[in-house]
Every structure is written in structure tokens, then in C-alpha cells.
CSV table of C-alpha atoms and ligand atoms in Angstrom, one decimal:
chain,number,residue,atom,x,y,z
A,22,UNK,CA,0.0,0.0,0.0
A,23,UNK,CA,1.7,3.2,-1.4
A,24,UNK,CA,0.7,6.4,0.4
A,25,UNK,CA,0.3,9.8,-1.9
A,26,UNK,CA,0.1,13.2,-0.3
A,27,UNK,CA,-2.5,15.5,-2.6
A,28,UNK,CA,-2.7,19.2,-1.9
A,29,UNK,CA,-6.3,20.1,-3.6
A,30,UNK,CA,-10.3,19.2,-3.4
A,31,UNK,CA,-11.4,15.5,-2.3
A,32,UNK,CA,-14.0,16.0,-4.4
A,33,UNK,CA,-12.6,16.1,-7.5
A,34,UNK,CA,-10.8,12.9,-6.7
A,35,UNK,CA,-11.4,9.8,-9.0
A,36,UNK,CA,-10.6,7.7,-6.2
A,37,UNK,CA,-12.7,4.5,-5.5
A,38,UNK,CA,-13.5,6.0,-2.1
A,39,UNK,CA,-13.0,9.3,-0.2
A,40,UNK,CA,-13.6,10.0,3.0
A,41,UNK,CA,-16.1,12.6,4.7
A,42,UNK,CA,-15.3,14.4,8.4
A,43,UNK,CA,-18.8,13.7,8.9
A,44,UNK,CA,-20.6,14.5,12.3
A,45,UNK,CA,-22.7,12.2,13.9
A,46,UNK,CA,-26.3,13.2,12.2
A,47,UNK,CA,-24.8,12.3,8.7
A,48,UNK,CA,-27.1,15.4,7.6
A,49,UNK,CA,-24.1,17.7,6.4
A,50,UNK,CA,-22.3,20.4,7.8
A,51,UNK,CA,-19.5,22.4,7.5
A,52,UNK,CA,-16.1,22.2,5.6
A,53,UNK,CA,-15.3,18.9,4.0
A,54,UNK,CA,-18.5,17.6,4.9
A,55,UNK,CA,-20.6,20.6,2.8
A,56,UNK,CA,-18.2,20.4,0.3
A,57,UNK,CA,-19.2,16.6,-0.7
A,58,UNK,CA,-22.6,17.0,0.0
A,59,UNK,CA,-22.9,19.9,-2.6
A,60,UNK,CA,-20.7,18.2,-5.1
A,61,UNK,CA,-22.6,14.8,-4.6
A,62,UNK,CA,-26.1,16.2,-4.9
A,63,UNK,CA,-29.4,15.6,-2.9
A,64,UNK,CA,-29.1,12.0,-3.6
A,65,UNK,CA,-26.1,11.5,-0.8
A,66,UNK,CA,-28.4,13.5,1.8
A,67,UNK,CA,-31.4,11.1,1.0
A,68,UNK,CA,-28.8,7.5,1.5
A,69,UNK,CA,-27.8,9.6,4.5
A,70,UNK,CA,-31.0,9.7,5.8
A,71,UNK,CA,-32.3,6.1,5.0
A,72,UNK,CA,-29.1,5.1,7.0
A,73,UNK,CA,-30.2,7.0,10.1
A,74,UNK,CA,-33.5,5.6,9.7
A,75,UNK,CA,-32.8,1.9,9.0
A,76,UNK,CA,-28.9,1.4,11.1
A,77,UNK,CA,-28.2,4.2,13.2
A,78,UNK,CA,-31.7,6.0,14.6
A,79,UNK,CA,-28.7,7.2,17.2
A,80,UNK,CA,-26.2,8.8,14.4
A,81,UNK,CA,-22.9,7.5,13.8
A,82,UNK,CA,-20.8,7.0,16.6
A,83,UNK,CA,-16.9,9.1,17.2
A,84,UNK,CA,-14.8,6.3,15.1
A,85,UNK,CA,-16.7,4.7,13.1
A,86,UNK,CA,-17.5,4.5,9.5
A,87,UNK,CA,-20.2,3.7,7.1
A,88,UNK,CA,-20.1,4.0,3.0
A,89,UNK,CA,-22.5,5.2,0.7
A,90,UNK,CA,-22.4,5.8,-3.1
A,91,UNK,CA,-20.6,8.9,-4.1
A,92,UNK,CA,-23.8,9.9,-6.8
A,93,UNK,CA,-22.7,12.6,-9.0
A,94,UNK,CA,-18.8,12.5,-7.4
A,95,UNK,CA,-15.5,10.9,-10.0
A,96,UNK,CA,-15.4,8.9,-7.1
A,97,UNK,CA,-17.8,5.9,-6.6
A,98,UNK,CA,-18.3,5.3,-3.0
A,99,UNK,CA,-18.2,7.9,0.1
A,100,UNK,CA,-16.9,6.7,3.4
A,101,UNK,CA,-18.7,8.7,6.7
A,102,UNK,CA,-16.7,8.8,9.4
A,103,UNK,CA,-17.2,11.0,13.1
A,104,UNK,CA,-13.6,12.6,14.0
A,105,UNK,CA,-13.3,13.2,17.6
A,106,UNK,CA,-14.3,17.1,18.3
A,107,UNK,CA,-11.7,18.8,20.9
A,108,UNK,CA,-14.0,21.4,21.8
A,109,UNK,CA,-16.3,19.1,23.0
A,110,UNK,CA,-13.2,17.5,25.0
A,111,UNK,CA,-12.6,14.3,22.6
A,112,UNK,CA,-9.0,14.5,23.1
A,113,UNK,CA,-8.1,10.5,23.3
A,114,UNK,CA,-5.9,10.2,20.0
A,115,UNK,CA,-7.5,6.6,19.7
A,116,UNK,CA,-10.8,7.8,19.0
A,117,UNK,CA,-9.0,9.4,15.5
A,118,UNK,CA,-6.8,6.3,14.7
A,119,UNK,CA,-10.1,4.5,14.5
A,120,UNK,CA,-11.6,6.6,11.8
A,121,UNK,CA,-8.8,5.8,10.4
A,122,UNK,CA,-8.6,2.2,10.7
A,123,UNK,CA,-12.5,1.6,10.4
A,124,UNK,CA,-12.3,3.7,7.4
A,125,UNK,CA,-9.9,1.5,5.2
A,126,UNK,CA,-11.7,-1.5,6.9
A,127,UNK,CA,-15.3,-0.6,5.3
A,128,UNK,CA,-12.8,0.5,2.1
A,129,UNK,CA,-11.5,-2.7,1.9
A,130,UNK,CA,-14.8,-4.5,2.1
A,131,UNK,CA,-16.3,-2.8,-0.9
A,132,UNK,CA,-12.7,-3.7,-2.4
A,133,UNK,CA,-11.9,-0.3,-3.1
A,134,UNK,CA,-8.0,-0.3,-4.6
A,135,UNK,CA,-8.2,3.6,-4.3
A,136,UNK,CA,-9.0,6.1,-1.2
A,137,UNK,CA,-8.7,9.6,-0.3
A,138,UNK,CA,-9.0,10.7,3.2
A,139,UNK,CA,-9.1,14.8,4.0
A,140,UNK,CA,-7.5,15.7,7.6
A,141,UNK,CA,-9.9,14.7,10.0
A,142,UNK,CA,-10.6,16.8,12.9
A,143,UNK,CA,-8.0,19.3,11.5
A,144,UNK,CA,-10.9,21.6,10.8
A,145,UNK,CA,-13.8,22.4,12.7
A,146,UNK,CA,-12.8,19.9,15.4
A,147,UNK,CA,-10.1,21.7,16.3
A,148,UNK,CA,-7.0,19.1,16.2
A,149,UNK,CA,-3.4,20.1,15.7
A,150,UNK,CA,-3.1,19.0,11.6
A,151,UNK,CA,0.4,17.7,12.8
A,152,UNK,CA,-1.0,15.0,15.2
A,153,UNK,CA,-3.8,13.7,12.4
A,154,UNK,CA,-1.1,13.2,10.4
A,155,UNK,CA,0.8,10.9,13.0
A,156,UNK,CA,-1.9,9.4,13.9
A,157,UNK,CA,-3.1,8.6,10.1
A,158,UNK,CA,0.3,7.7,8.8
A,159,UNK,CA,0.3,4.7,11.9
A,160,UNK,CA,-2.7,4.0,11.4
A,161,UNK,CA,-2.4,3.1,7.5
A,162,UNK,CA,0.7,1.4,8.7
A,163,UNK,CA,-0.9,-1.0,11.4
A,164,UNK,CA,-3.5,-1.4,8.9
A,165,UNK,CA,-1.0,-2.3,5.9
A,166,UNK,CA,0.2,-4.2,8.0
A,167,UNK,CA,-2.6,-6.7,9.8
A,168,UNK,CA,-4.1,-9.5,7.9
A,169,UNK,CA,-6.9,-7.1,7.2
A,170,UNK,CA,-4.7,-5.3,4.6
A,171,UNK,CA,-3.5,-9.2,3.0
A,172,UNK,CA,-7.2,-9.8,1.6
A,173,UNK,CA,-7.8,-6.4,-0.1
A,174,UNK,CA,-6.9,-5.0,-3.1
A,175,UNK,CA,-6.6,-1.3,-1.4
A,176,UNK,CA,-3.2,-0.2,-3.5
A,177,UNK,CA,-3.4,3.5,-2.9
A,178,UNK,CA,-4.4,5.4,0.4
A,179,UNK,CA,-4.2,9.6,-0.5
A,180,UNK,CA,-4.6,12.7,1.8
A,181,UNK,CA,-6.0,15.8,0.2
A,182,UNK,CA,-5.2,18.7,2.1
A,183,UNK,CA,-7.2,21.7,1.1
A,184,UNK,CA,-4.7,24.2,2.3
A,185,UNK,CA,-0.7,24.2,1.6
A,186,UNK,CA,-0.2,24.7,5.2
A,187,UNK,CA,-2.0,21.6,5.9
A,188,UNK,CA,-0.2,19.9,2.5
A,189,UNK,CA,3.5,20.5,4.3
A,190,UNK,CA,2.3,19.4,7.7
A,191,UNK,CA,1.8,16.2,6.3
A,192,UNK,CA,4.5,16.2,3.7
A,193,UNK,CA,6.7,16.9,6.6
A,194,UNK,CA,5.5,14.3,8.8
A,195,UNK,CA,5.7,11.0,6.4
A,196,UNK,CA,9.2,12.3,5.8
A,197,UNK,CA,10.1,12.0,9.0
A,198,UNK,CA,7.8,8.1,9.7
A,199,UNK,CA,9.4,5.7,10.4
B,226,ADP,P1,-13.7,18.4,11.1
B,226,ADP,O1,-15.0,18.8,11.6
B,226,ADP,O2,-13.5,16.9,11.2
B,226,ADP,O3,-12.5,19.1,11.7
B,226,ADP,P2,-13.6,20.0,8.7
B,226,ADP,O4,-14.3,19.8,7.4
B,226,ADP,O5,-13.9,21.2,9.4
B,226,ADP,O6,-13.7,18.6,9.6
B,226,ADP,O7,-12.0,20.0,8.3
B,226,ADP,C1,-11.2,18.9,8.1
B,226,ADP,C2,-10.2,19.3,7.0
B,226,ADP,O8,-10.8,19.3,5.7
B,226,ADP,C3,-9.6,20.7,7.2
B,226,ADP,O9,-8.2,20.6,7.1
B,226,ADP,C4,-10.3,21.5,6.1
B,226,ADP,O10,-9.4,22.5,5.7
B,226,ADP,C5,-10.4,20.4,5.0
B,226,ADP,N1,-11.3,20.6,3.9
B,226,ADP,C6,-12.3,21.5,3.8
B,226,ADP,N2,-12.9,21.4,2.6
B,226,ADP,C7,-12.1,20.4,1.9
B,226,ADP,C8,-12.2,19.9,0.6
B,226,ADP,N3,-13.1,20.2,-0.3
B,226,ADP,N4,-11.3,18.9,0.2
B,226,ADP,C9,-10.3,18.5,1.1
B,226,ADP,N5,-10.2,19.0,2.4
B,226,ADP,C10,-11.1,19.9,2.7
């Protein structure tokens, strides 16, 4: 698994999956999150809201992840994930690995060889865009490297950082893994 750091928009990726900061309703919001919902069209509101009404009546729990098709997106499926918020004092750096982790996992499951994840909890959520990218970079790596990884044809695992800032941060930080 070959990781590729992207400074632009996720969704203008033609990547089999990317990955939404989502919040727990699913209903939209704010940065990424807006930003895929307008690009995919009403459609990914309405699977948004079948899920919450069939699976998750309570809304997706910090660290997990759920797909959906991408609609009008290059991209085919969209992966929801709930970063941990550190205004609302989710500070435990596990809660993040596991978007991560269960991220790739429900990637790998729809055997997606392509995926592009934005810096969760960099944004609204108020985490230090350094520590996402540790904690992403180890996560892909304990991923790449449990048997989970062995049965799925995931090749390609991309960040797409919107701002250059955020684009060095993790340039500078995969340099520097081990
Ligand atoms: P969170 O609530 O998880 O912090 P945000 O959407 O506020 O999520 O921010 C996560 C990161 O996504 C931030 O670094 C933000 O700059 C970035 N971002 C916003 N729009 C896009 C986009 N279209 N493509 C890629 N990254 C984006």
C-alpha cells in the first residue's frame, strides 16, 4: 500500500472511495462535509437519511465509518466517518486512529484499490493538523500491516489537504515516519 500526499479538493478525486469528516447526524455540515454533500447532490443527503433511519436512529458514533455511493462525485463510493471534536473534549488520539482504521476497513470491504481521506478533525474539530497526520500515517501502517490489509486490493491510500499549510504538515511528517 503506497501512500500519496495531494494538496487540492477530495471531491474532485477519481478515487474509488473518499472519505467525509462527517458528524454524527450524517445530515451535512460544515467544511469537507458541505463540500461533498454539494458536489454529490441531494441524492447522498437522502442515503444519508435512509441510513439513520434503518442502522443508526442514534447517528454515527466518534470512530466509526459507514459508506454510501458517491452519486454525482469521479469517485464511486463515500466513506462517513465522526472525527473526535476537541472542543467538546474528545481528546483520546485513539478515538481518530479508528476513523482511520475503520475507514480502510469498510474501504477494503467494498474492495476499493483507491482512497482519499481529508484531515480529519483538522478543521472544525479543532485538532493540531500535525497529530492527524501521525496518527493517520500509523494507522495506515498497522492497517498495511494486519491481515486485514493481506485480503484487499486497497493499492493507494491519498490525503487531500485543502490548504498548503495543511499539504507540508503532512508532507513533513511522512518524511520523518518511520
Ligand atoms: P472536522 O469537523 O473533522 O474538523 P472539517 O471539514 O472542518 O472537519 O475540516 C477537516 C479538514 O478538511 C480541514 O483541514 C479542512 O481545511 C479540510 N477541507 C475542507 N474542505 C475540503 C475539501 N473540499 N477537500 C479536502 N479537504 C477539505
Amino acid at each position: 500500500m503506497r501512500i500519496e500526499i495531494l494538496h487540492g479538493d477530495i471531491t474532485a478525486r477519481k478515487v474509488d472511495a473518499i472519505v467525509n469528516a462527517a458528524n454524527s447526524s450524517l445530515l451535512g455540515g460544515g467544511g469537507v462535509d458541505g463540500a461533498i454533500h454539494r458536489a454529490a447532490g441531494g441524492e447522498l443527503l437522502e442515503a444519508c437519511r435512509e441510513l439513520r433511519r434503518t442502522q443508526l436512529q442514534d447517528g454515527l458514533p466518534v470512530g466509526s465509518a459507514v459508506a454510501t455511493p458517491a452519486f454525482r462525485l469521479p469517485a464511486r463510493w463515500v466513506i462517513h466517518t465522526v472525527g473526535p471534536n476537541r472542543h467538546a473534549g474528545q481528546t483520546d488520539p485513539a478515538l481518530l486512529a479508528s476513523c482511520f482504521q475503520e475507514s480502510l476497513t469498510v474501504a477494503a470491504g467494498l474492495g476499493a484499490q483507491s482512497v482519499a481521506f481529508p484531515a480529519i478533525s483538522a478543521g472544525i474539530y479543532g485538532w493540531d493538523a500535525r497529530q492527524v497526520a501521525q496518527v493517520a500515517f500509523d494507522a495506515v501502517g498497522s492497517f498495511s500491516s494486519s491481515g486485514r490489509a493481506g485480503d484487499s486490493p486497497l493499492e493507494v491510500v491519498e490525503f487531500v489537504l485543502f490548504s498548503e499549510d495543511t499539504t507540508a504538515v503532512f508532507r513533513t511528517v511522512l518524511e520523518s515516519s518511520p
